[in-house]
Amino acid sequence: MSEPAAVVVLVSGSGTNLQALIDACADPAYGARVVAVGADRDGIEGLARAERAGIPTFHLKVKDFDTREEWDAAMAGAVAAYDPDIVVLAGFMKLVGSTFLALYGGKVVNTHPALSPSFPGMHGPAEALAYGVKVTGATLFVVDPGVDTGPIVAQRAVEVAPDDTVETLHERIKIAERGMLVDSIGAMAREGFVVEGRHVRIGGLDPLD
Ligand code: GRF
């Protein structure tokens, strides 16, 4: 069996998506390994989850840099130290910039709690609820310079219940999101993937090595 794909995960919060990936990686057949976890802040459960799993961590705060560009370059450098095959933004509440994408463009995926192209940005579950949609969900996409606009890897649908609050809806979306993330990253790691315009094709390729 070839080496597992090296995955760096960036987080900003509770890290339940990260935990799902860490748990999946415990199975050697999964085909991926979380080699480091980074964040834009400290004191978060996401970093604590990584530490408990013995995974190296780092955090870089925007406010500790003179410019956003310098922060972006530092983030890119910190990630590069782990030479990842895939970078997963899992609840990472910052946009990565041009230096980061120049290094990792096409290999960075982000998970978003809405069905793209609906409700991009920070408030997907709240905006879906306010709009009155009956179905929303989660989207995994390859990051481009826009806000939640990149080519779509996978989507999972979640029905909106009449009595949903933002919290109950987001919690159900997150269950779907974790399954989507684990299934997709495993498939990408084992089967390889390529971005062709708006389309992401998994499989039929050499596995990542
Ligand atoms: C996820 O729903 C993610 O899409 C959104 O914030 C949530 C992060 O959850 N941006 P967690 O930190 O993985 O628990």
XYZ file of N, CA, C and O and ligand atoms in Angstrom:
850
model
N 0.854 -1.199 0.000
C 0.000 0.000 0.000
C 0.887 1.246 0.000
O 1.902 1.281 0.700
N 0.541 2.279 -0.774
C 1.366 3.486 -0.808
C 1.177 4.274 0.483
O 0.267 4.029 1.268
N 2.068 5.223 0.690
C 2.001 6.087 1.873
C 0.670 6.808 1.937
O 0.142 7.215 0.896
N 0.112 7.017 3.145
C -1.123 7.813 3.220
C -0.871 9.254 2.777
O 0.238 9.772 2.947
N -1.871 9.878 2.196
C -1.763 11.285 1.815
C -1.616 12.136 3.073
O -2.287 11.889 4.077
N -0.731 13.138 3.004
C -0.513 14.034 4.143
C -1.533 15.171 4.085
O -1.639 15.870 3.073
N -2.265 15.349 5.171
C -3.322 16.369 5.224
C -3.007 17.353 6.347
O -2.761 16.943 7.484
N -2.993 18.649 6.025
C -2.951 19.692 7.048
C -4.351 20.267 7.159
O -4.991 20.578 6.144
N -4.853 20.392 8.387
C -6.199 20.914 8.626
C -6.074 22.259 9.338
O -5.317 22.379 10.308
N -6.802 23.265 8.858
C -6.852 24.572 9.528
C -8.229 24.755 10.158
O -9.250 24.480 9.511
N -8.249 25.207 11.402
C -9.495 25.333 12.172
C -9.549 26.693 12.874
O -8.525 27.355 13.054
N -10.764 27.065 13.295
C -10.928 28.277 14.121
C -11.812 28.028 15.331
O -12.019 28.949 16.128
N -12.381 26.822 15.450
C -13.389 26.656 16.500
C -13.381 25.293 17.139
O -12.330 24.762 17.514
N -14.568 24.689 17.199
C -14.727 23.476 18.003
C -14.065 22.256 17.375
O -13.754 21.298 18.083
N -13.876 22.260 16.070
C -13.088 21.203 15.443
C -13.770 19.848 15.352
O -13.094 18.827 15.317
N -15.101 19.827 15.258
C -15.748 18.506 15.124
C -15.481 17.899 13.749
O -15.390 16.673 13.616
N -15.344 18.740 12.728
C -14.960 18.205 11.404
C -13.553 17.623 11.460
O -13.289 16.552 10.915
N -12.655 18.346 12.108
C -11.289 17.841 12.304
C -11.323 16.500 13.026
O -10.645 15.544 12.621
N -12.112 16.408 14.103
C -12.168 15.166 14.877
C -12.631 14.002 14.003
O -12.105 12.885 14.110
N -13.606 14.262 13.137
C -14.095 13.199 12.249
C -12.969 12.710 11.346
O -12.829 11.506 11.091
N -12.143 13.639 10.867
C -11.000 13.244 10.020
C -9.958 12.471 10.828
O -9.436 11.452 10.358
N -9.655 12.958 12.037
C -8.681 12.253 12.889
C -9.164 10.828 13.135
O -8.387 9.864 13.028
N -10.444 10.679 13.446
C -10.986 9.337 13.727
C -10.895 8.451 12.484
O -10.526 7.275 12.573
N -11.223 9.007 11.317
C -11.173 8.220 10.081
C -9.744 7.766 9.781
O -9.509 6.646 9.320
N -8.783 8.653 10.074
C -7.378 8.357 9.767
C -6.804 7.247 10.644
O -5.721 6.719 10.346
N -7.507 6.892 11.710
C -7.028 5.793 12.570
C -7.028 4.474 11.808
O -6.293 3.551 12.164
N -7.839 4.379 10.774
C -7.884 3.164 9.952
C -6.842 3.294 8.826
O -6.969 4.183 7.979
N -5.825 2.431 8.810
C -4.792 2.556 7.768
C -5.367 2.493 6.352
O -4.800 3.071 5.426
N -6.490 1.822 6.190
C -7.091 1.713 4.858
C -7.725 3.024 4.382
O -8.067 3.160 3.205
N -7.851 3.986 5.291
C -8.489 5.263 4.911
C -7.655 6.011 3.867
O -8.190 6.679 2.990
N -6.331 5.912 3.993
C -5.469 6.469 2.948
C -4.968 7.876 3.191
O -4.310 8.456 2.333
N -5.298 8.454 4.352
C -4.829 9.810 4.656
C -4.393 9.878 6.109
O -4.782 9.044 6.932
N -3.601 10.910 6.399
C -3.066 11.103 7.748
C -3.048 12.605 8.017
O -2.594 13.372 7.158
N -3.558 13.016 9.162
C -3.493 14.440 9.526
C -2.100 14.692 10.101
O -1.770 14.185 11.175
N -1.274 15.460 9.370
C 0.126 15.644 9.785
C 0.306 16.899 10.632
O 1.308 17.024 11.339
N -0.643 17.835 10.559
C -0.567 19.034 11.402
C -1.917 19.733 11.383
O -2.709 19.580 10.442
N -2.161 20.500 12.451
C -3.386 21.305 12.550
C -2.970 22.735 12.869
O -2.212 22.975 13.817
N -3.449 23.667 12.065
C -3.149 25.082 12.270
C -4.405 25.865 12.559
O -5.522 25.408 12.299
N -4.223 27.064 13.134
C -5.369 27.905 13.471
C -4.984 29.371 13.376
O -3.791 29.714 13.342
N -6.004 30.222 13.363
C -5.785 31.670 13.349
C -5.981 32.251 14.752
O -6.078 33.452 14.908
N -6.100 31.378 15.747
C -6.292 31.808 17.135
C -5.850 30.666 18.051
O -5.698 29.531 17.592
N -5.695 30.968 19.333
C -5.360 29.877 20.260
C -6.523 29.674 21.233
O -7.551 30.358 21.153
N -6.358 28.711 22.120
C -7.381 28.457 23.130
C -8.663 27.855 22.589
O -9.723 28.003 23.200
N -8.591 27.194 21.462
C -9.814 26.617 20.878
C -9.791 25.088 20.992
O -8.739 24.468 21.019
N -10.998 24.530 21.021
C -11.129 23.083 21.161
C -10.509 22.353 19.960
O -9.995 21.241 20.096
N -10.532 22.984 18.799
C -9.939 22.359 17.608
C -8.464 22.037 17.831
O -7.993 20.941 17.508
N -7.703 22.975 18.396
C -6.282 22.730 18.666
C -6.120 21.697 19.778
O -5.226 20.843 19.717
N -6.997 21.749 20.779
C -6.922 20.771 21.883
C -7.170 19.357 21.354
O -6.516 18.401 21.794
N -8.087 19.222 20.411
C -8.349 17.890 19.829
C -7.082 17.347 19.159
O -6.755 16.164 19.294
N -6.385 18.228 18.426
C -5.157 17.799 17.751
C -4.105 17.395 18.780
O -3.449 16.355 18.639
N -3.969 18.220 19.823
C -2.951 17.914 20.844
C -3.246 16.568 21.512
O -2.339 15.761 21.727
N -4.513 16.321 21.798
C -4.867 15.037 22.439
C -4.535 13.857 21.523
O -4.248 12.760 21.992
N -4.592 14.108 20.214
C -4.295 13.030 19.257
C -2.806 12.956 18.926
O -2.395 12.148 18.086
N -2.000 13.822 19.558
C -0.553 13.798 19.319
C -0.151 14.392 17.978
O 0.924 14.085 17.454
N -1.011 15.261 17.429
C -0.729 15.877 16.126
C -0.109 17.258 16.364
O -0.623 18.034 17.183
N 0.985 17.604 15.666
C 1.597 18.924 15.845
C 0.608 20.051 15.496
O -0.200 19.894 14.569
N 0.708 21.151 16.237
C -0.191 22.294 15.975
C 0.618 23.578 15.827
O 1.758 23.664 16.285
N -0.019 24.568 15.214
C 0.536 25.923 15.177
C -0.621 26.898 15.090
O -1.719 26.520 14.667
N -0.409 28.128 15.568
C -1.431 29.156 15.358
C -0.755 30.483 15.055
O 0.296 30.803 15.614
N -1.354 31.205 14.147
C -0.844 32.508 13.712
C -2.020 33.467 13.679
O -2.985 33.249 12.936
N -1.939 34.537 14.504
C -3.037 35.508 14.583
C -2.792 36.662 13.605
O -1.675 37.201 13.567
N -3.835 37.050 12.894
C -3.706 38.162 11.939
C -3.147 39.395 12.639
O -2.288 40.104 12.103
N -3.609 39.649 13.867
C -3.215 40.898 14.553
C -1.730 40.940 14.933
O -1.215 41.997 15.253
N -1.058 39.813 14.869
C 0.372 39.803 15.165
C 1.235 40.128 13.944
O 2.472 40.080 14.023
N 0.584 40.440 12.822
C 1.319 40.777 11.598
C 0.951 42.188 11.164
O -0.155 42.666 11.440
N 1.874 42.867 10.476
C 1.614 44.239 10.035
C 0.526 44.277 8.977
O -0.268 45.209 8.925
N 0.518 43.282 8.105
C -0.467 43.276 7.028
C -1.085 41.888 6.912
O -0.501 40.888 7.338
N -2.245 41.861 6.289
C -2.928 40.592 6.031
C -2.082 39.704 5.112
O -2.043 38.486 5.256
N -1.372 40.362 4.172
C -0.534 39.620 3.234
C 0.596 38.902 3.978
O 0.949 37.766 3.649
N 1.164 39.589 4.979
C 2.250 38.948 5.741
C 1.720 37.758 6.536
O 2.382 36.725 6.656
N 0.534 37.911 7.088
C -0.080 36.775 7.806
C -0.296 35.615 6.846
O 0.000 34.453 7.165
N -0.810 35.924 5.664
C -1.103 34.889 4.669
C 0.178 34.141 4.283
O 0.195 32.904 4.204
N 1.257 34.906 4.081
C 2.527 34.282 3.712
C 3.061 33.423 4.852
O 3.612 32.331 4.625
N 2.883 33.896 6.091
C 3.346 33.112 7.246
C 2.537 31.819 7.366
O 3.087 30.754 7.657
N 1.229 31.915 7.145
C 0.374 30.718 7.175
C 0.829 29.725 6.098
O 0.945 28.523 6.358
N 1.080 30.244 4.904
C 1.520 29.386 3.806
C 2.828 28.695 4.183
O 3.007 27.491 3.947
N 3.741 29.445 4.816
C 5.018 28.870 5.217
C 4.859 27.818 6.303
O 5.510 26.760 6.268
N 3.980 28.086 7.267
C 3.763 27.127 8.355
C 3.175 25.828 7.812
O 3.558 24.733 8.229
N 2.258 25.951 6.865
C 1.660 24.751 6.256
C 2.715 24.014 5.429
O 2.812 22.780 5.469
N 3.540 24.778 4.715
C 4.541 24.165 3.822
C 5.514 23.283 4.592
O 6.035 22.299 4.051
N 5.751 23.621 5.860
C 6.678 22.825 6.675
C 6.232 21.365 6.765
O 7.051 20.491 7.029
N 4.946 21.105 6.530
C 4.427 19.731 6.637
C 4.185 19.091 5.264
O 3.681 17.980 5.189
N 4.522 19.810 4.203
C 4.479 19.286 2.837
C 3.183 18.499 2.543
O 3.231 17.324 2.146
N 2.026 19.153 2.714
C 0.775 18.402 2.573
C 0.404 18.100 1.118
O 0.752 18.849 0.205
N -0.305 16.987 0.952
C -0.934 16.681 -0.339
C -2.275 17.389 -0.468
O -2.709 17.713 -1.569
N -2.948 17.558 0.673
C -4.257 18.229 0.713
C -4.281 19.138 1.946
O -3.797 18.747 3.012
N -4.825 20.343 1.779
C -5.058 21.243 2.916
C -6.572 21.355 3.094
O -7.288 21.672 2.140
N -7.045 21.075 4.299
C -8.487 21.132 4.563
C -8.780 22.318 5.475
O -8.243 22.392 6.593
N -9.620 23.244 5.015
C -10.117 24.317 5.873
C -11.407 23.786 6.489
O -12.395 23.563 5.779
N -11.380 23.523 7.790
C -12.524 22.887 8.449
C -13.033 23.823 9.539
O -12.578 23.778 10.676
N -13.954 24.721 9.140
C -14.394 25.729 10.093
C -13.313 26.769 10.329
O -13.229 27.352 11.405
N -12.490 27.012 9.303
C -11.438 28.038 9.387
C -12.062 29.358 8.944
O -12.501 29.477 7.797
N -12.130 30.325 9.865
C -12.948 31.513 9.621
C -12.157 32.670 8.997
O -12.460 33.837 9.242
N -11.166 32.345 8.192
C -10.414 33.375 7.474
C -10.319 32.967 6.007
O -10.261 31.777 5.697
N -10.282 33.982 5.139
C -10.011 33.693 3.732
C -8.498 33.583 3.571
O -7.760 34.436 4.072
N -8.052 32.524 2.891
C -6.626 32.476 2.568
C -6.391 33.366 1.348
O -7.289 33.568 0.535
N -5.170 33.907 1.250
C -4.896 34.899 0.218
C -4.057 34.371 -0.929
O -3.896 33.159 -1.104
N -3.491 35.320 -1.679
C -2.860 34.947 -2.941
C -1.576 34.132 -2.739
O -1.298 33.217 -3.527
N -0.783 34.423 -1.706
C 0.438 33.642 -1.492
C 0.084 32.198 -1.175
O 0.664 31.257 -1.714
N -0.911 32.047 -0.292
C -1.343 30.705 0.105
C -1.849 29.931 -1.108
O -1.466 28.780 -1.344
N -2.679 30.585 -1.908
C -3.258 29.878 -3.060
C -2.221 29.631 -4.155
O -2.319 28.651 -4.892
N -1.210 30.515 -4.241
C -0.153 30.278 -5.235
C 0.592 28.995 -4.901
O 0.998 28.234 -5.783
N 0.763 28.726 -3.600
C 1.463 27.508 -3.176
C 0.566 26.277 -3.256
O 1.003 25.200 -3.647
N -0.685 26.458 -2.852
C -1.544 25.290 -2.647
C -2.803 25.270 -3.495
O -3.666 24.416 -3.287
N -2.925 26.223 -4.413
C -4.121 26.271 -5.259
C -4.411 24.916 -5.880
O -3.496 24.221 -6.324
N -5.679 24.510 -5.843
C -6.057 23.210 -6.388
C -5.951 22.084 -5.374
O -6.465 20.997 -5.604
N -5.283 22.358 -4.237
C -5.139 21.311 -3.209
C -5.803 21.716 -1.896
O -5.700 21.006 -0.907
N -6.436 22.897 -1.878
C -7.072 23.396 -0.653
C -8.574 23.213 -0.777
O -9.193 23.718 -1.736
N -9.171 22.503 0.164
C -10.631 22.355 0.150
C -11.209 22.990 1.408
O -10.556 23.056 2.446
N -12.442 23.460 1.269
C -13.130 24.116 2.386
C -14.522 23.528 2.496
O -15.139 23.180 1.484
N -14.998 23.411 3.716
C -16.345 22.927 3.911
C -17.248 24.083 4.348
O -16.870 24.903 5.186
N -18.421 24.144 3.717
C -19.325 25.280 3.915
C -20.714 24.756 4.295
O -21.224 23.841 3.629
N -21.344 25.320 5.328
C -22.628 24.777 5.783
C -23.836 25.326 5.023
O -24.772 25.861 5.611
N -23.819 25.176 3.701
C -24.957 25.531 2.845
C -24.735 24.826 1.511
O -23.642 24.305 1.252
N -25.788 24.812 0.687
C -25.655 24.213 -0.641
C -25.247 25.301 -1.620
O -26.072 26.094 -2.071
N -23.958 25.367 -1.954
C -23.480 26.382 -2.897
C -24.190 26.207 -4.240
O -24.476 25.066 -4.618
N -24.486 27.271 -4.986
C -24.044 28.633 -4.710
C -24.968 29.426 -3.792
O -24.819 30.650 -3.699
N -25.883 28.790 -3.075
C -26.718 29.535 -2.122
C -25.927 29.899 -0.869
O -25.092 29.117 -0.422
N -26.250 31.040 -0.314
C -25.827 31.451 1.024
C -24.327 31.329 1.294
O -23.906 30.652 2.251
N -23.490 31.967 0.466
C -22.056 31.995 0.764
C -21.785 32.861 1.997
O -22.654 33.630 2.426
N -20.586 32.727 2.555
C -20.186 33.591 3.670
C -20.385 32.926 5.015
O -20.563 31.722 5.124
N -20.385 33.765 6.038
C -20.266 33.281 7.425
C -21.572 32.786 8.034
O -21.556 32.202 9.112
N -22.710 33.068 7.387
C -23.989 32.824 8.065
C -24.908 31.902 7.270
O -26.122 32.145 7.186
N -24.342 30.859 6.670
C -25.120 29.968 5.811
C -26.381 29.418 6.457
O -27.480 29.560 5.903
N -26.294 28.801 7.645
C -27.510 28.238 8.256
C -28.550 29.313 8.595
O -29.750 29.124 8.347
N -28.125 30.449 9.120
C -29.072 31.518 9.477
C -29.756 32.073 8.237
O -30.983 32.316 8.236
N -28.999 32.258 7.168
C -29.590 32.829 5.958
C -30.530 31.842 5.279
O -31.558 32.241 4.731
N -30.194 30.557 5.326
C -31.097 29.551 4.756
C -32.420 29.531 5.523
O -33.507 29.491 4.933
N -32.314 29.598 6.849
C -33.519 29.595 7.690
C -34.360 30.844 7.420
O -35.582 30.757 7.233
N -33.713 31.993 7.365
C -34.431 33.248 7.143
C -35.097 33.281 5.769
O -36.194 33.821 5.599
N -34.446 32.681 4.789
C -34.996 32.686 3.421
C -36.206 31.774 3.307
O -37.073 31.961 2.452
N -36.255 30.759 4.179
C -37.390 29.831 4.139
C -37.206 28.646 3.228
O -38.174 27.987 2.851
N -35.939 28.346 2.870
C -35.723 27.155 2.029
C -36.130 25.899 2.798
O -36.090 25.868 4.034
N -36.549 24.888 2.071
C -36.958 23.621 2.696
C -35.807 22.624 2.755
O -35.852 21.657 3.502
N -34.822 22.832 1.901
C -33.642 21.963 1.873
C -32.400 22.851 1.845
O -32.333 23.799 1.061
N -31.455 22.557 2.713
C -30.144 23.206 2.642
C -29.103 22.091 2.773
O -29.400 20.953 2.400
N -27.917 22.380 3.290
C -26.960 21.280 3.374
C -25.545 21.754 3.543
O -25.298 22.788 4.168
N -24.637 20.976 3.002
C -23.213 21.252 3.150
C -22.525 21.050 1.805
O -22.953 20.212 0.999
N -21.470 21.826 1.599
C -20.714 21.775 0.336
C -19.230 21.699 0.638
O -18.730 22.468 1.460
N -18.541 20.790 -0.011
C -17.078 20.769 0.018
C -16.598 21.271 -1.335
O -17.063 20.785 -2.374
N -15.699 22.251 -1.315
C -15.246 22.827 -2.587
C -13.744 23.097 -2.551
O -13.139 23.214 -1.484
N -13.180 23.179 -3.748
C -11.759 23.531 -3.897
C -11.670 25.053 -3.840
O -12.355 25.750 -4.592
N -10.834 25.545 -2.941
C -10.799 26.983 -2.671
C -10.219 27.750 -3.858
O -9.181 27.374 -4.417
N -10.927 28.817 -4.228
C -10.421 29.785 -5.216
C -10.430 31.149 -4.525
O -10.738 31.234 -3.337
N -10.103 32.239 -5.226
C -10.001 33.524 -4.515
C -11.342 34.085 -4.016
O -11.361 35.039 -3.233
N -12.455 33.531 -4.428
C -13.754 34.065 -4.011
C -14.193 33.551 -2.647
O -13.492 32.789 -1.985
N -15.388 33.977 -2.246
C -15.966 33.523 -0.975
C -16.906 32.361 -1.267
O -18.005 32.555 -1.799
N -16.440 31.158 -0.961
C -17.243 29.933 -1.132
C -17.690 29.725 -2.585
O -18.795 29.233 -2.838
N -16.806 30.076 -3.525
C -17.180 30.020 -4.942
C -16.469 28.915 -5.727
O -16.768 28.721 -6.905
N -15.552 28.194 -5.100
C -14.699 27.282 -5.863
C -15.429 26.047 -6.390
O -16.563 25.763 -6.000
N -14.757 25.307 -7.285
C -15.347 24.091 -7.866
C -15.769 23.094 -6.786
O -15.044 22.859 -5.823
N -16.944 22.518 -6.979
C -17.566 21.702 -5.931
C -17.067 20.260 -5.984
O -17.093 19.615 -7.036
N -16.627 19.770 -4.827
C -16.185 18.376 -4.679
C -17.381 17.489 -4.336
O -17.552 16.402 -4.881
N -18.196 17.931 -3.377
C -19.317 17.112 -2.901
C -20.348 17.998 -2.216
O -20.015 19.097 -1.738
N -21.582 17.535 -2.204
C -22.638 18.227 -1.469
C -23.523 17.195 -0.781
O -23.708 16.090 -1.291
N -24.067 17.569 0.369
C -25.046 16.735 1.073
C -26.249 17.607 1.415
O -26.082 18.722 1.924
N -27.439 17.073 1.164
C -28.665 17.826 1.428
C -29.179 17.542 2.839
O -29.035 16.425 3.350
N -29.760 18.563 3.445
C -30.361 18.447 4.784
C -31.706 19.162 4.745
O -31.781 20.312 4.315
N -32.762 18.480 5.180
C -34.080 19.121 5.191
C -34.188 20.091 6.358
O -33.694 19.821 7.451
N -34.863 21.202 6.103
C -35.123 22.176 7.164
C -36.432 21.780 7.836
O -37.447 21.569 7.158
N -36.418 21.652 9.159
C -37.636 21.295 9.906
C -38.398 22.577 10.266
O -37.786 23.633 10.449
N -39.724 22.470 10.359
C -40.523 23.680 10.636
C -40.123 24.378 11.934
O -40.229 25.597 12.043
N -39.676 23.611 12.907
C -39.333 24.212 14.210
C -37.829 24.419 14.392
O -37.361 24.632 15.505
N -37.067 24.358 13.301
C -35.619 24.532 13.428
C -35.258 25.928 13.933
O -35.881 26.923 13.548
N -34.237 25.979 14.770
C -33.542 27.231 15.067
C -32.224 27.191 14.285
O -31.856 26.141 13.740
N -31.513 28.307 14.266
C -30.210 28.299 13.584
C -29.325 27.203 14.186
O -28.642 26.468 13.458
N -29.408 27.059 15.498
C -28.536 26.086 16.179
C -28.905 24.647 15.805
O -28.032 23.837 15.495
N -30.197 24.310 15.850
C -30.574 22.917 15.552
C -30.302 22.596 14.086
O -29.842 21.499 13.750
N -30.563 23.572 13.221
C -30.298 23.344 11.796
C -28.802 23.163 11.555
O -28.376 22.222 10.868
N -27.997 24.046 12.147
C -26.542 23.945 11.921
C -26.005 22.628 12.480
O -25.147 21.993 11.860
N -26.508 22.185 13.618
C -26.033 20.914 14.177
C -26.331 19.760 13.215
O -25.494 18.874 13.022
N -27.539 19.753 12.602
C -27.852 18.676 11.638
C -27.003 18.802 10.386
O -26.564 17.806 9.816
N -26.772 20.036 9.950
C -25.889 20.231 8.783
C -24.497 19.695 9.094
O -23.867 19.041 8.258
N -24.037 19.952 10.314
C -22.675 19.521 10.664
C -22.532 17.998 10.653
O -21.459 17.481 10.340
N -23.599 17.283 10.976
C -23.535 15.813 10.893
C -23.330 15.403 9.431
O -22.461 14.583 9.106
N -24.108 16.001 8.539
C -23.959 15.709 7.109
C -22.583 16.145 6.605
O -21.942 15.456 5.797
N -22.141 17.287 7.102
C -20.861 17.878 6.676
C -19.694 16.946 7.037
O -18.787 16.726 6.223
N -19.744 16.394 8.242
C -18.649 15.515 8.673
C -18.590 14.244 7.812
O -17.505 13.799 7.431
N -19.754 13.681 7.511
C -19.775 12.486 6.662
C -19.245 12.790 5.268
O -18.459 12.022 4.693
N -19.670 13.939 4.734
C -19.215 14.367 3.407
C -17.701 14.563 3.395
O -17.010 14.123 2.458
N -17.190 15.197 4.427
C -15.758 15.494 4.492
C -14.944 14.197 4.565
O -13.970 14.016 3.823
N -15.347 13.309 5.466
C -14.607 12.051 5.639
C -14.650 11.228 4.353
O -13.620 10.731 3.878
N -15.825 11.090 3.764
C -15.931 10.300 2.527
C -15.096 10.928 1.413
O -14.406 10.229 0.659
N -15.160 12.238 1.283
C -14.490 12.902 0.153
C -12.975 12.906 0.304
O -12.254 12.622 -0.659
N -12.487 13.253 1.497
C -11.026 13.309 1.675
C -10.427 11.911 1.492
O -9.376 11.748 0.867
N -11.108 10.901 2.001
C -10.618 9.531 1.810
C -10.553 9.173 0.335
O -9.551 8.631 -0.156
N -11.609 9.480 -0.396
C -11.633 9.162 -1.831
C -10.557 9.943 -2.580
O -9.863 9.398 -3.451
N -10.399 11.227 -2.243
C -9.377 12.050 -2.909
C -7.981 11.504 -2.626
O -7.119 11.475 -3.506
N -7.764 11.082 -1.383
C -6.452 10.565 -0.991
C -6.162 9.228 -1.675
O -5.051 8.997 -2.150
N -7.150 8.366 -1.711
C -6.917 7.014 -2.245
C -6.907 6.987 -3.763
O -6.171 6.228 -4.388
N -7.750 7.822 -4.383
C -7.968 7.702 -5.819
C -7.394 8.858 -6.627
O -7.408 8.817 -7.849
N -6.915 9.912 -5.940
C -6.437 11.089 -6.644
C -7.598 11.962 -7.108
O -8.750 11.527 -7.133
N -7.293 13.210 -7.470
C -8.354 14.103 -7.938
C -7.756 15.162 -8.842
O -6.565 15.459 -8.772
N -8.605 15.692 -9.694
C -8.145 16.747 -10.599
C -9.270 17.767 -10.754
O -10.453 17.408 -10.723
N -8.881 19.036 -10.858
C -9.848 20.104 -11.063
C -9.822 20.483 -12.536
O -8.772 20.829 -13.069
N -10.989 20.361 -13.183
C -11.093 20.709 -14.602
C -12.160 21.787 -14.729
O -13.362 21.499 -14.726
N -11.725 23.046 -14.758
C -12.692 24.144 -14.787
C -13.530 24.136 -13.530
O -13.004 24.154 -12.420
N -14.864 24.066 -13.699
C -15.769 24.058 -12.539
C -15.911 22.657 -11.953
O -16.628 22.464 -10.972
N -15.283 21.675 -12.562
C -15.562 20.288 -12.179
C -14.376 19.644 -11.474
O -13.233 19.810 -11.895
N -14.689 18.905 -10.401
C -13.659 18.162 -9.672
C -13.907 16.684 -9.929
O -14.994 16.172 -9.660
N -12.902 16.044 -10.483
C -13.020 14.624 -10.795
C -12.162 13.836 -9.814
O -10.973 14.117 -9.646
N -12.784 12.871 -9.155
C -12.065 11.999 -8.220
C -11.954 10.631 -8.865
O -12.928 10.108 -9.402
N -10.756 10.056 -8.787
C -10.605 8.684 -9.273
C -10.114 8.628 -10.701
O -10.037 9.635 -11.416
N -9.745 7.408 -11.103
C -9.199 7.215 -12.437
C -7.822 7.840 -12.573
O -7.334 8.067 -13.672
N -7.192 8.116 -11.432
C -5.889 8.775 -11.432
C -4.961 8.005 -10.529
O -5.396 7.189 -9.733
N -3.664 8.314 -10.606
C -2.738 7.701 -9.664
C -3.067 8.219 -8.279
O -3.343 9.411 -8.116
N -3.022 7.356 -7.263
C -3.233 7.846 -5.900
C -2.188 8.912 -5.570
O -1.101 8.917 -6.146
N -2.522 9.803 -4.651
C -1.549 10.792 -4.217
C -0.397 10.067 -3.555
O -0.598 9.103 -2.825
N 0.814 10.495 -3.802
C 1.918 9.887 -3.044
C 2.898 10.957 -2.608
O 2.630 12.121 -2.746
C -18.855 24.072 10.170
O -20.245 23.987 9.961
C -18.206 24.879 9.089
O -18.693 24.630 7.822
C -18.543 26.264 9.540
O -18.319 26.234 10.932
C -18.527 24.909 11.399
C -17.272 24.455 12.071
O -17.504 23.373 12.907
N -17.802 27.273 8.840
P -16.321 22.585 13.630
O -15.313 23.594 14.152
O -15.721 21.628 12.645
O -16.999 21.862 14.753
